[in-house]
Short mmCIF file of C-alpha atoms and ligand atoms in Angstrom, two decimals:
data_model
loop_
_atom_site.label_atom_id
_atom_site.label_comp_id
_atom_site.label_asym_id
_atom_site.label_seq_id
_atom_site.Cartn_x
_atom_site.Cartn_y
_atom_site.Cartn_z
CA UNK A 194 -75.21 42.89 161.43
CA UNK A 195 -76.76 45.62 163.37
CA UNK A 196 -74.32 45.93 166.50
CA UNK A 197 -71.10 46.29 163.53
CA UNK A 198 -70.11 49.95 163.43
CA UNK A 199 -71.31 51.24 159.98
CA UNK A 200 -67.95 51.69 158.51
CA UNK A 201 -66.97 47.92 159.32
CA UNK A 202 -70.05 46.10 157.84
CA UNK A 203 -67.85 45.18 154.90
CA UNK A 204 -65.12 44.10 156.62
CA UNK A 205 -67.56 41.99 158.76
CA UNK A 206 -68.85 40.31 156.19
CA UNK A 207 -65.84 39.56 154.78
CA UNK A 208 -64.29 38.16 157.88
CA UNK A 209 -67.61 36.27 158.52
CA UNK A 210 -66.53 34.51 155.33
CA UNK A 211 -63.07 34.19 156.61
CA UNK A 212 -64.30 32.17 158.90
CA UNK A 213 -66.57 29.78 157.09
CA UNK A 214 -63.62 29.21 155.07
CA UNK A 215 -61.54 28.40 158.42
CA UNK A 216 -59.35 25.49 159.17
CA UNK A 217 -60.27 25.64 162.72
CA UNK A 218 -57.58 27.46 163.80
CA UNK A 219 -58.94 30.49 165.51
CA UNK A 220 -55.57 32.40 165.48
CA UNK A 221 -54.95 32.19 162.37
CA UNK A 222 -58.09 34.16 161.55
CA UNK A 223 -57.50 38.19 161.35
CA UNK A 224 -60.62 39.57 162.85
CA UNK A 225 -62.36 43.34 162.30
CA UNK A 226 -60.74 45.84 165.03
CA UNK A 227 -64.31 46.03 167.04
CA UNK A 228 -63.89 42.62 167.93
CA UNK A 229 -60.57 42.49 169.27
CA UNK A 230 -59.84 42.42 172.98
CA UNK A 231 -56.68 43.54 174.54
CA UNK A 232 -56.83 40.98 176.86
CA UNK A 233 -54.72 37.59 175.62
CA UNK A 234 -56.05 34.16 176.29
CA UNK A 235 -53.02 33.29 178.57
CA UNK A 236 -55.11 35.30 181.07
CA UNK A 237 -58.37 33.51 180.93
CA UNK A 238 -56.95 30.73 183.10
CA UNK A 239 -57.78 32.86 185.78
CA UNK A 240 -61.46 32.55 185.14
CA UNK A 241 -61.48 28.68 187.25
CA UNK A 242 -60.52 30.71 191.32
CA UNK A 243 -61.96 34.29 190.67
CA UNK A 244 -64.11 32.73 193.49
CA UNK A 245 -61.66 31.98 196.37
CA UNK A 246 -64.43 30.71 198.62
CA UNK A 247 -65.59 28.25 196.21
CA UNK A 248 -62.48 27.35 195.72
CA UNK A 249 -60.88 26.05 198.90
CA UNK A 250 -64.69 25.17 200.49
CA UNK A 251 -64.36 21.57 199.10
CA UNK A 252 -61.06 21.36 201.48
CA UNK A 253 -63.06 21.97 205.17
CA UNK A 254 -66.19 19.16 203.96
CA UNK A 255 -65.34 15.79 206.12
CA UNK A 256 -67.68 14.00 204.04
CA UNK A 257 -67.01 12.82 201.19
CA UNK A 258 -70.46 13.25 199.76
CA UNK A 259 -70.75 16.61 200.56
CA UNK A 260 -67.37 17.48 199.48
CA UNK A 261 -67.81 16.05 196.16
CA UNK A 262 -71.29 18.14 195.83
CA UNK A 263 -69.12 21.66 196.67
CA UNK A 264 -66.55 20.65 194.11
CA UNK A 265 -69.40 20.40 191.66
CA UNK A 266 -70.95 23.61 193.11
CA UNK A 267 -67.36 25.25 192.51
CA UNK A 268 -67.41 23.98 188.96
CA UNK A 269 -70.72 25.18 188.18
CA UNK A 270 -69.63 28.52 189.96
CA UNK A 271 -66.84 29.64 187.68
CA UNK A 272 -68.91 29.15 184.73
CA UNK A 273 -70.25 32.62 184.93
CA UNK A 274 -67.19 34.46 184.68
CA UNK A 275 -65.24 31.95 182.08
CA UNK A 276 -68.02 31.97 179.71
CA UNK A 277 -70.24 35.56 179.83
CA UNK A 278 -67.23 38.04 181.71
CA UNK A 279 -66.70 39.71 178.65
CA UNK A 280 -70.46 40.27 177.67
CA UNK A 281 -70.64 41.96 181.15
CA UNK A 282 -67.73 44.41 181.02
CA UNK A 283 -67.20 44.72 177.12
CA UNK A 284 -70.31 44.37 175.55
CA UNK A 285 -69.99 41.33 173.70
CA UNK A 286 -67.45 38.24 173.68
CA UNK A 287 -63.96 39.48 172.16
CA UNK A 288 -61.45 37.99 170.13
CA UNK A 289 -58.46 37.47 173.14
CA UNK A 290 -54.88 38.23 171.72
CA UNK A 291 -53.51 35.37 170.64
CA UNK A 292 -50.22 34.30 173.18
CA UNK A 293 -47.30 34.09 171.61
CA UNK A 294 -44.93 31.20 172.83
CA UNK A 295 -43.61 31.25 176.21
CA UNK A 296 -46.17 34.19 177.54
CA UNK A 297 -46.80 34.09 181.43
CA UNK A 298 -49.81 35.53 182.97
CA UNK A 299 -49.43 35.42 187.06
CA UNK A 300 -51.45 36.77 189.79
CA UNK A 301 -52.60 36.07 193.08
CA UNK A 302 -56.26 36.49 195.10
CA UNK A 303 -55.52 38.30 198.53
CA UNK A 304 -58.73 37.22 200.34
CA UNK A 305 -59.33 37.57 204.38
CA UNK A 306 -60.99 33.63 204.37
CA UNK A 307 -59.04 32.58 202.01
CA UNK A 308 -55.55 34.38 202.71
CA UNK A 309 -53.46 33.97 199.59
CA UNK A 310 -54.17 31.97 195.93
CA UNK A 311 -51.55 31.87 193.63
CA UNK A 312 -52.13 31.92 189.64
CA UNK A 313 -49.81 30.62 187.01
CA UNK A 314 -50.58 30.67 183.59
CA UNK A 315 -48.57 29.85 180.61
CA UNK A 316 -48.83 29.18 177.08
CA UNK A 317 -47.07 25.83 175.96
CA UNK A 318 -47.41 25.76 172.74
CA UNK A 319 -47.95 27.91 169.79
CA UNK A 320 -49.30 26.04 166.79
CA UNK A 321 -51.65 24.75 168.60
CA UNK A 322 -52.35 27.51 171.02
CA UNK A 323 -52.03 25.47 173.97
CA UNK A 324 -52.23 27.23 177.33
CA UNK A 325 -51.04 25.32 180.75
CA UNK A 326 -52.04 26.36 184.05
CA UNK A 327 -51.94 25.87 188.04
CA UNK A 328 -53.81 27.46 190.57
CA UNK A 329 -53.03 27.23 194.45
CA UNK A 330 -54.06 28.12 197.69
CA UNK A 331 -51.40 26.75 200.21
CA UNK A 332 -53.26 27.53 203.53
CA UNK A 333 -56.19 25.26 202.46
CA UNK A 334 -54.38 22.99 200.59
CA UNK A 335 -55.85 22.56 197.32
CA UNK A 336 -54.43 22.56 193.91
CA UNK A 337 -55.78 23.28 190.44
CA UNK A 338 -54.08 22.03 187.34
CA UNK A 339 -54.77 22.14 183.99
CA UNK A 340 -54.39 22.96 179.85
CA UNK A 341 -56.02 23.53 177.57
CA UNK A 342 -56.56 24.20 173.42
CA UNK A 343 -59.58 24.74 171.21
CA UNK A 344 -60.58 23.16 168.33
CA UNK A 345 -62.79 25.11 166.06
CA UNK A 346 -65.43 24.80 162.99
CA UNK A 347 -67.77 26.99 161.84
CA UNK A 348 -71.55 26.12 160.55
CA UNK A 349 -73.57 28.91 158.85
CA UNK A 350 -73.20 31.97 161.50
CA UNK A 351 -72.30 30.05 164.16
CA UNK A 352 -68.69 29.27 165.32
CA UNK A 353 -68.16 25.69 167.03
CA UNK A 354 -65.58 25.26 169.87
CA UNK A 355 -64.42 22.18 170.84
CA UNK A 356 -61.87 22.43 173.71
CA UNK A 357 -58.93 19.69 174.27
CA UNK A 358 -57.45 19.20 177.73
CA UNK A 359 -58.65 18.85 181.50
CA UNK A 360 -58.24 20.24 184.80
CA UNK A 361 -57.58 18.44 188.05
CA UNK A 362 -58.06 19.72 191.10
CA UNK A 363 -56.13 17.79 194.53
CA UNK A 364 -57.54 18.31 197.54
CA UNK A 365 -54.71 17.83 199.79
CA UNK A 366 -56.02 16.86 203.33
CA UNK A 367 -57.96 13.70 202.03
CA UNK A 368 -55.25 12.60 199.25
CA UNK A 369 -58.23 13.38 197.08
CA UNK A 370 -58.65 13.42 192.78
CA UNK A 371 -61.27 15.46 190.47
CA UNK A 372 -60.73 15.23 186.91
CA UNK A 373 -62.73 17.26 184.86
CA UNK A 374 -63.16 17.18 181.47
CA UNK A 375 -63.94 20.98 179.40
CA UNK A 376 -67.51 22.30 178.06
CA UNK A 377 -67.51 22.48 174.20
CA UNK A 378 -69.38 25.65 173.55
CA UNK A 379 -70.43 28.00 170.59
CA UNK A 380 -70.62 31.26 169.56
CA UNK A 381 -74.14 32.74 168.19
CA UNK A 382 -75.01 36.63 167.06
CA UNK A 383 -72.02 36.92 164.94
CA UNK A 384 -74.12 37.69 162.00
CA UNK A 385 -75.49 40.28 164.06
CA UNK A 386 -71.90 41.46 165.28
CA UNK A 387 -73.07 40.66 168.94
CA UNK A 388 -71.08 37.08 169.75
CA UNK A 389 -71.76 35.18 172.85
CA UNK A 390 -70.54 31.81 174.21
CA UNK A 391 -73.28 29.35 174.53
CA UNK A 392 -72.64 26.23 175.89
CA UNK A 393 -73.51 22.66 174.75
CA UNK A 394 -72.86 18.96 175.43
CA UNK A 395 -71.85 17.90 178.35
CA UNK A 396 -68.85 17.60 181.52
CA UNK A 397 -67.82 15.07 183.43
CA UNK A 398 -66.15 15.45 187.14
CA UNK A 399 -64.73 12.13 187.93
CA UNK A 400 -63.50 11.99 192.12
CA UNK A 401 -60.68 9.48 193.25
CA UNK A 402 -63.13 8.64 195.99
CA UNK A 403 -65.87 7.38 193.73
CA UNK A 404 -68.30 9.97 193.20
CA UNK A 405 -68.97 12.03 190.03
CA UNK A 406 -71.45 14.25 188.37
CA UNK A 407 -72.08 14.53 184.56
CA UNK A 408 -73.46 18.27 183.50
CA UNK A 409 -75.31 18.63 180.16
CA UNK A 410 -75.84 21.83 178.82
CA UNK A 411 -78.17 23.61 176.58
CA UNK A 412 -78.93 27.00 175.17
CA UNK A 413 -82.41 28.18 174.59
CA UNK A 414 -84.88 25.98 173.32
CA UNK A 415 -84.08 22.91 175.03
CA UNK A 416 -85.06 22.25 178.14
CA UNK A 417 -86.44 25.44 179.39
CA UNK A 418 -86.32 27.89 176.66
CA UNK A 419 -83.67 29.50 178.68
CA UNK A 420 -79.85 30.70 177.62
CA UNK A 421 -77.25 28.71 180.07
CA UNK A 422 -79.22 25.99 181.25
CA UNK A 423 -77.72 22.73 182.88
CA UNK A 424 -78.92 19.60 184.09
CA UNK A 425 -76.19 17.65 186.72
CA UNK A 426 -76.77 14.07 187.60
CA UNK A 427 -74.60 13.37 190.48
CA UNK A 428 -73.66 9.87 191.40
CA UNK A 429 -72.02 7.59 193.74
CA UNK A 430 -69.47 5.22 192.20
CA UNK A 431 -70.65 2.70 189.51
CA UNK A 432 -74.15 3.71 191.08
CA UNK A 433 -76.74 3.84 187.88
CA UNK A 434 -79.15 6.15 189.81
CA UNK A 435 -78.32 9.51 190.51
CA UNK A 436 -78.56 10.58 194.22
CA UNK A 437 -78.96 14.24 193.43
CA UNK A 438 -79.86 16.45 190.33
CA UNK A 439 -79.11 19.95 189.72
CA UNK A 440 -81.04 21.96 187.33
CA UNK A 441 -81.30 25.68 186.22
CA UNK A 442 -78.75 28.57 184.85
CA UNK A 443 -75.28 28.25 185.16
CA UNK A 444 -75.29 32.42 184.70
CA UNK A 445 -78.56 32.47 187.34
CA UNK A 446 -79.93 30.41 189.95
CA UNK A 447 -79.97 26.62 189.96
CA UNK A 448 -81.77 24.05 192.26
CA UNK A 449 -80.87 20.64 193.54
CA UNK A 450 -82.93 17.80 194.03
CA UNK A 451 -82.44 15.03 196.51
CA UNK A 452 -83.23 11.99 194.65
CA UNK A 453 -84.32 9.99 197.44
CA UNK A 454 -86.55 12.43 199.97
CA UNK A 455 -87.50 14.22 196.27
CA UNK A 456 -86.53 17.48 198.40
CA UNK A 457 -85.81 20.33 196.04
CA UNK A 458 -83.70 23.48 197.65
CA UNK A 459 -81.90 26.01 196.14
CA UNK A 460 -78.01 25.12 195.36
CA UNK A 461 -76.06 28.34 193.83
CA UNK A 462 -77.35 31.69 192.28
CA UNK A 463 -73.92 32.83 190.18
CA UNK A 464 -75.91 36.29 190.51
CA UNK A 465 -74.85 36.53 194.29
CA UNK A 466 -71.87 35.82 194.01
CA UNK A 467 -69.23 38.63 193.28
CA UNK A 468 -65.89 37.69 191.84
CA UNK A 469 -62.56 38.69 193.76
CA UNK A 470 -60.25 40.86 191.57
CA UNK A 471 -56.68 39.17 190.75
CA UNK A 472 -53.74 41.16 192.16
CA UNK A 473 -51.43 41.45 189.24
CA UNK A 474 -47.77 43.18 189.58
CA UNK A 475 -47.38 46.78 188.21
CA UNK A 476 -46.26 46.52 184.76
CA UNK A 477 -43.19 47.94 185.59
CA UNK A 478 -42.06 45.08 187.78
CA UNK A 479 -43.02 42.10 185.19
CA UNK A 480 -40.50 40.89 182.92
CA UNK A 481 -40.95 41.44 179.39
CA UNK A 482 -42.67 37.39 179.05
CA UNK A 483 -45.18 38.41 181.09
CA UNK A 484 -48.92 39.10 179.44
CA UNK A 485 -49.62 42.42 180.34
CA UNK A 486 -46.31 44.27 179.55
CA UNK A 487 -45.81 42.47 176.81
CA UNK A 488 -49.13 43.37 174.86
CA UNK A 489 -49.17 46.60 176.51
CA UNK A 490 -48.98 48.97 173.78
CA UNK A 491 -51.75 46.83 171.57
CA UNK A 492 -54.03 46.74 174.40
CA UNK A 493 -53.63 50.85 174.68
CA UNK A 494 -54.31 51.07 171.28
CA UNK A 495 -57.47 48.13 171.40
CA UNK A 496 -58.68 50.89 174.16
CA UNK A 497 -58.50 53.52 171.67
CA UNK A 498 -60.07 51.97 168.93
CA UNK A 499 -55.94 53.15 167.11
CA UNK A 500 -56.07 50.21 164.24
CA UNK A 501 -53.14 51.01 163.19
CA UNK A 502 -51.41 51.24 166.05
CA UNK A 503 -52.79 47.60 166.72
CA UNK A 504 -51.65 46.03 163.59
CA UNK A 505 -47.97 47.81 164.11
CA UNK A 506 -47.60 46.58 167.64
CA UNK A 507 -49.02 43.39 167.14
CA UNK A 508 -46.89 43.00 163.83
CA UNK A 509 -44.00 43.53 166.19
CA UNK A 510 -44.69 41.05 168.27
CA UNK A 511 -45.26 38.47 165.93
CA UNK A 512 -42.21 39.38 164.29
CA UNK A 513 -39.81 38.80 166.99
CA UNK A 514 -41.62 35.80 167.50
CA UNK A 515 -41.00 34.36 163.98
CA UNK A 516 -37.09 35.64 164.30
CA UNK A 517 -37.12 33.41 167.73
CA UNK A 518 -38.16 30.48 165.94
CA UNK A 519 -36.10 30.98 162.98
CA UNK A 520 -32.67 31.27 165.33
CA UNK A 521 -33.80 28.39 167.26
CA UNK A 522 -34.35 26.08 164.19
CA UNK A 523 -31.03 26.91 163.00
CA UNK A 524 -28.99 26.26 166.13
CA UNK A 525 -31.29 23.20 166.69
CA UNK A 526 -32.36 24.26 169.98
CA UNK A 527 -35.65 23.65 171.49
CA UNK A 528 -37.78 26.62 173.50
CA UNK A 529 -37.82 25.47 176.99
CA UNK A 530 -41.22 26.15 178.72
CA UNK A 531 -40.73 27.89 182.17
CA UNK A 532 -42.77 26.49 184.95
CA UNK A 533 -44.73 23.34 183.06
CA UNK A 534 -43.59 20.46 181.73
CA UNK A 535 -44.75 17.77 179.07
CA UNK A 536 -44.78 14.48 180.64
CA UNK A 537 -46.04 11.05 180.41
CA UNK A 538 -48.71 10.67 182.43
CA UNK A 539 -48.35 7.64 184.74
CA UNK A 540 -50.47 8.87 187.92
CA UNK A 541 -53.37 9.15 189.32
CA UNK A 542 -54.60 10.73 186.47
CA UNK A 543 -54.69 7.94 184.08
CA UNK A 544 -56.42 5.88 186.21
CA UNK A 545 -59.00 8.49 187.16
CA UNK A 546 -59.54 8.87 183.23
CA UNK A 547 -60.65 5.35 182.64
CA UNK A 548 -62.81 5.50 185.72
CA UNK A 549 -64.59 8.42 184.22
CA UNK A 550 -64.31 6.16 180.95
CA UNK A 551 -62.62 8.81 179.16
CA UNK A 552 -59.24 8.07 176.67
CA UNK A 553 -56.77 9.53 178.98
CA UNK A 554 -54.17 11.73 177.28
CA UNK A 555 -50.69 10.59 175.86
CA UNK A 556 -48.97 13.25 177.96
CA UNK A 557 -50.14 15.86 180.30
CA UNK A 558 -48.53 19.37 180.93
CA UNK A 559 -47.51 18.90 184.78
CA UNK A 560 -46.96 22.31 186.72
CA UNK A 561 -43.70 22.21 187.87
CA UNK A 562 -43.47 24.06 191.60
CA UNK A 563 -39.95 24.34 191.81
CA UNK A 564 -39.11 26.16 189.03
CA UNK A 565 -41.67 28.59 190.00
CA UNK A 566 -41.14 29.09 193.87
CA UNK A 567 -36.69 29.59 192.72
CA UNK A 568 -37.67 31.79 190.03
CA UNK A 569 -38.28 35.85 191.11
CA UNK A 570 -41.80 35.51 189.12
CA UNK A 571 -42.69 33.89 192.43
CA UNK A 572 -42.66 37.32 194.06
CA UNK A 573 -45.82 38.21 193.13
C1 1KG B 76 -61.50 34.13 165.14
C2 1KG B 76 -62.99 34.22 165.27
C3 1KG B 76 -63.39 35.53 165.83
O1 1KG B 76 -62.61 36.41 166.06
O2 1KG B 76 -64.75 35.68 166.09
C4 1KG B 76 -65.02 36.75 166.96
C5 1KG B 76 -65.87 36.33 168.07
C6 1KG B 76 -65.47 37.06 169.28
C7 1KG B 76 -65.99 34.84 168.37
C8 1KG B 76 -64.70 34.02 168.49
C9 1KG B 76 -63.99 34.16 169.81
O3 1KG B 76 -64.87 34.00 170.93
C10 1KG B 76 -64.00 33.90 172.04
C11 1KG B 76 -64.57 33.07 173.19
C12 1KG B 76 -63.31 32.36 173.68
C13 1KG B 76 -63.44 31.25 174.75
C14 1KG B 76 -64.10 31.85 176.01
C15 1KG B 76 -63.83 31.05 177.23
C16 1KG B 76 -62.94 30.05 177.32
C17 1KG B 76 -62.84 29.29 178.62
C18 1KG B 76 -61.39 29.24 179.08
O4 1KG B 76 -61.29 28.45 180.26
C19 1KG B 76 -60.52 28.63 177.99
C20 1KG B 76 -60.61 29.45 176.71
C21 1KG B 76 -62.06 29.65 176.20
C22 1KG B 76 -62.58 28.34 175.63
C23 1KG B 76 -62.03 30.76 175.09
C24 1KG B 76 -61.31 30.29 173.82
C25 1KG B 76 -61.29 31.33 172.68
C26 1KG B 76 -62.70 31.85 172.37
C27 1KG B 76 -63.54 30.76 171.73
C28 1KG B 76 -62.72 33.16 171.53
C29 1KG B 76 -62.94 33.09 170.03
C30 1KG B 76 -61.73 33.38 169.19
#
């Protein structure tokens, strides 16, 4: 436990045993102040378009080969920043705040390219932590939607993450599908105080137009010894050989090989590419639901290192939180989610499910536009 501040080795240790003893709900586990983050999960949504050029690229590909290998390339892209961002600018992964019902996280990428990609981020549910989300860029004409929840266990020192949900990205201009299903992942170095994600089995990205790609992944010691490796097979339609594979570090560089001309060229380095910082409103101009403001004072105090300012302000929160639920039990009212909405899914979706041969969900969290673009959130 070498990277845990001297005075919280105990406290470590006990919360390492916390967390063997865990039901698998993450939240529900108090963990030591080093580890906390003053950043809440309802944010991390924003890790999928913190590259706005690999983002809308997939929309100016006319074929439908290509464009299928850039949505994979955009996939493989934001892997970086959802799964090692924190490691960069913190030190080590961090325990997010956990969102309390109802909190919005918005923002918006101003980009020359790109012009303008809107963010919308909610969190649906509670018990489980369930956060919804949409991402859009207008001018290009491609959509992001998607939830999701995590499911965890924990084995000796190492925490187990499976995630539940999918995203789906539309590309407008060709009436065109992607559903992808979400990495499960784990966390090593907590004994030594120093978590990181790493992440394991495997995605799938399922296209309306037939093509898909299935990504394993593996830590170090598989393949290549190294952390973050991947190996993509990328296929067209019930095809049983793959026409391309992709190899290498989904942090670092990876290669693609063309199946058929055995041509090997590079196909993204994720260390030349810089992320585009989100444009979030001033806190002063964001209602009191939305992330930021409302865990303002615990993420001051996070900064700080003030413990007991964090467990006051955070007991606040929670507080008024268990007072809402209380009041709406009583009067038998139900807490109406703002700009998503939990639906049974008929479309596309379902159909692209059991084409990727995955058990499509019951119901799906559906973004609803109009709620957003009427409300004054939309003035971002
Ligand atoms: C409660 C256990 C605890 O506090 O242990 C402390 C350690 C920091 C390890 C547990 C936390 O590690 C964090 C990593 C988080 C995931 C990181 C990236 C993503 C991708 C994003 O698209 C969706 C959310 C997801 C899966 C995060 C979920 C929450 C994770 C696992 C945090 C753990 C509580």
């Amino acid at each position: 436990a070498s990277a845990v501040p001297a005075q919280q080795r105990g406290p470590w240790m006990t919360f390492l045993r916390s967390l063997a003893s865990s039901k698998g709900d993450l939240s529900s586990i108090t963990a030591p102040p080093f580890i906390l983050s003053g950043t809440s999960l309802v944010e991390y949504s924003k890790f999928w378009a913190e590259l706005p050029d690999a983002f809308v690229a997939p929309t100016m590909i006319l074929d439908k080969e290509e464009r299928a290998l850039a949505v994979l390339k955009w996939f493989i892209a934001t892997l970086k920043g959802q799964y090692t961002s924190r490691n960069e600018t913190l030190g080590s992964e961090k325990k997010p705040l956990n969102p309390f019902l109802g909190e919005v996280f918005l923002g918006k990428w101003e980009t020359e390219t790109e012009g303008t990609t809107i963010l919308v981020s909610e969190q649906v549910s509670h018990h489980p932590p369930v956060t919804a989300y949409a991402i859009y860029n207008d001018i290009y004409g491609i959509e992001l939607q998607g939830y999701n929840g995590q499911k965890a266990s924990f084995a000796t020192t190492t925490l187990n993450v499976r995630q539940v949900g999918h995203a789906v990205l539309y590309i407008k201009k060709f009436d065109e599908y992607y559903y992808i299903t979400l990495p499960t992942l784990h966390i090593e170095g907590l004994f030594y105080g120093a978590p990181y994600v790493e992440l394991e089995q495997n995605t799938l990205i399922q296209s309306s137009s037939g093509y898909r790609a299935t990504i394993e992944y593996s830590g170090k010691g598989y393949f290549s010894g190294k952390k973050n490796t991947f190996k993509a097979k990328f296929y067209a339609g019930e095809e049983s050989a793959a026409l391309y594979t992709i190899s290498g570090q989904w942090s670092g560089k990876s290669t693609i090989m063309n199946e058929h001309t055995k041509k090997e060229s590079l196909f993204y380095d994720a260390t030349e590419h810089n992320v585009v910082p989100l444009i979030v409103k001033p806190l002063d101009q964001q209602a009191d639901y939305e992330s930021r403001r409302a865990w303002e004072k615990v993420a001051a105090a996070v900064q700080v290192m003030d413990y007991d300012t964090i467990h006051v302000e955070k007991s606040k929160i929670e507080n008024q939180q268990r007072e809402l639920r209380k009041k709406e039990k009583e009067l038998g009212i139900k807490w109406q989610r703002r700009y998503f909405e939990l639906i049974e899914d008929e479309g596309p979706l379902k159909d692209l499910a059991e084409l990727a041969g995955v058990e499509p969900d019951e119901k799906v969290w559906r973004f609803d536009r109009e709620a957003f673009e009427h409300s004054t959130d939309s003035k971002l």
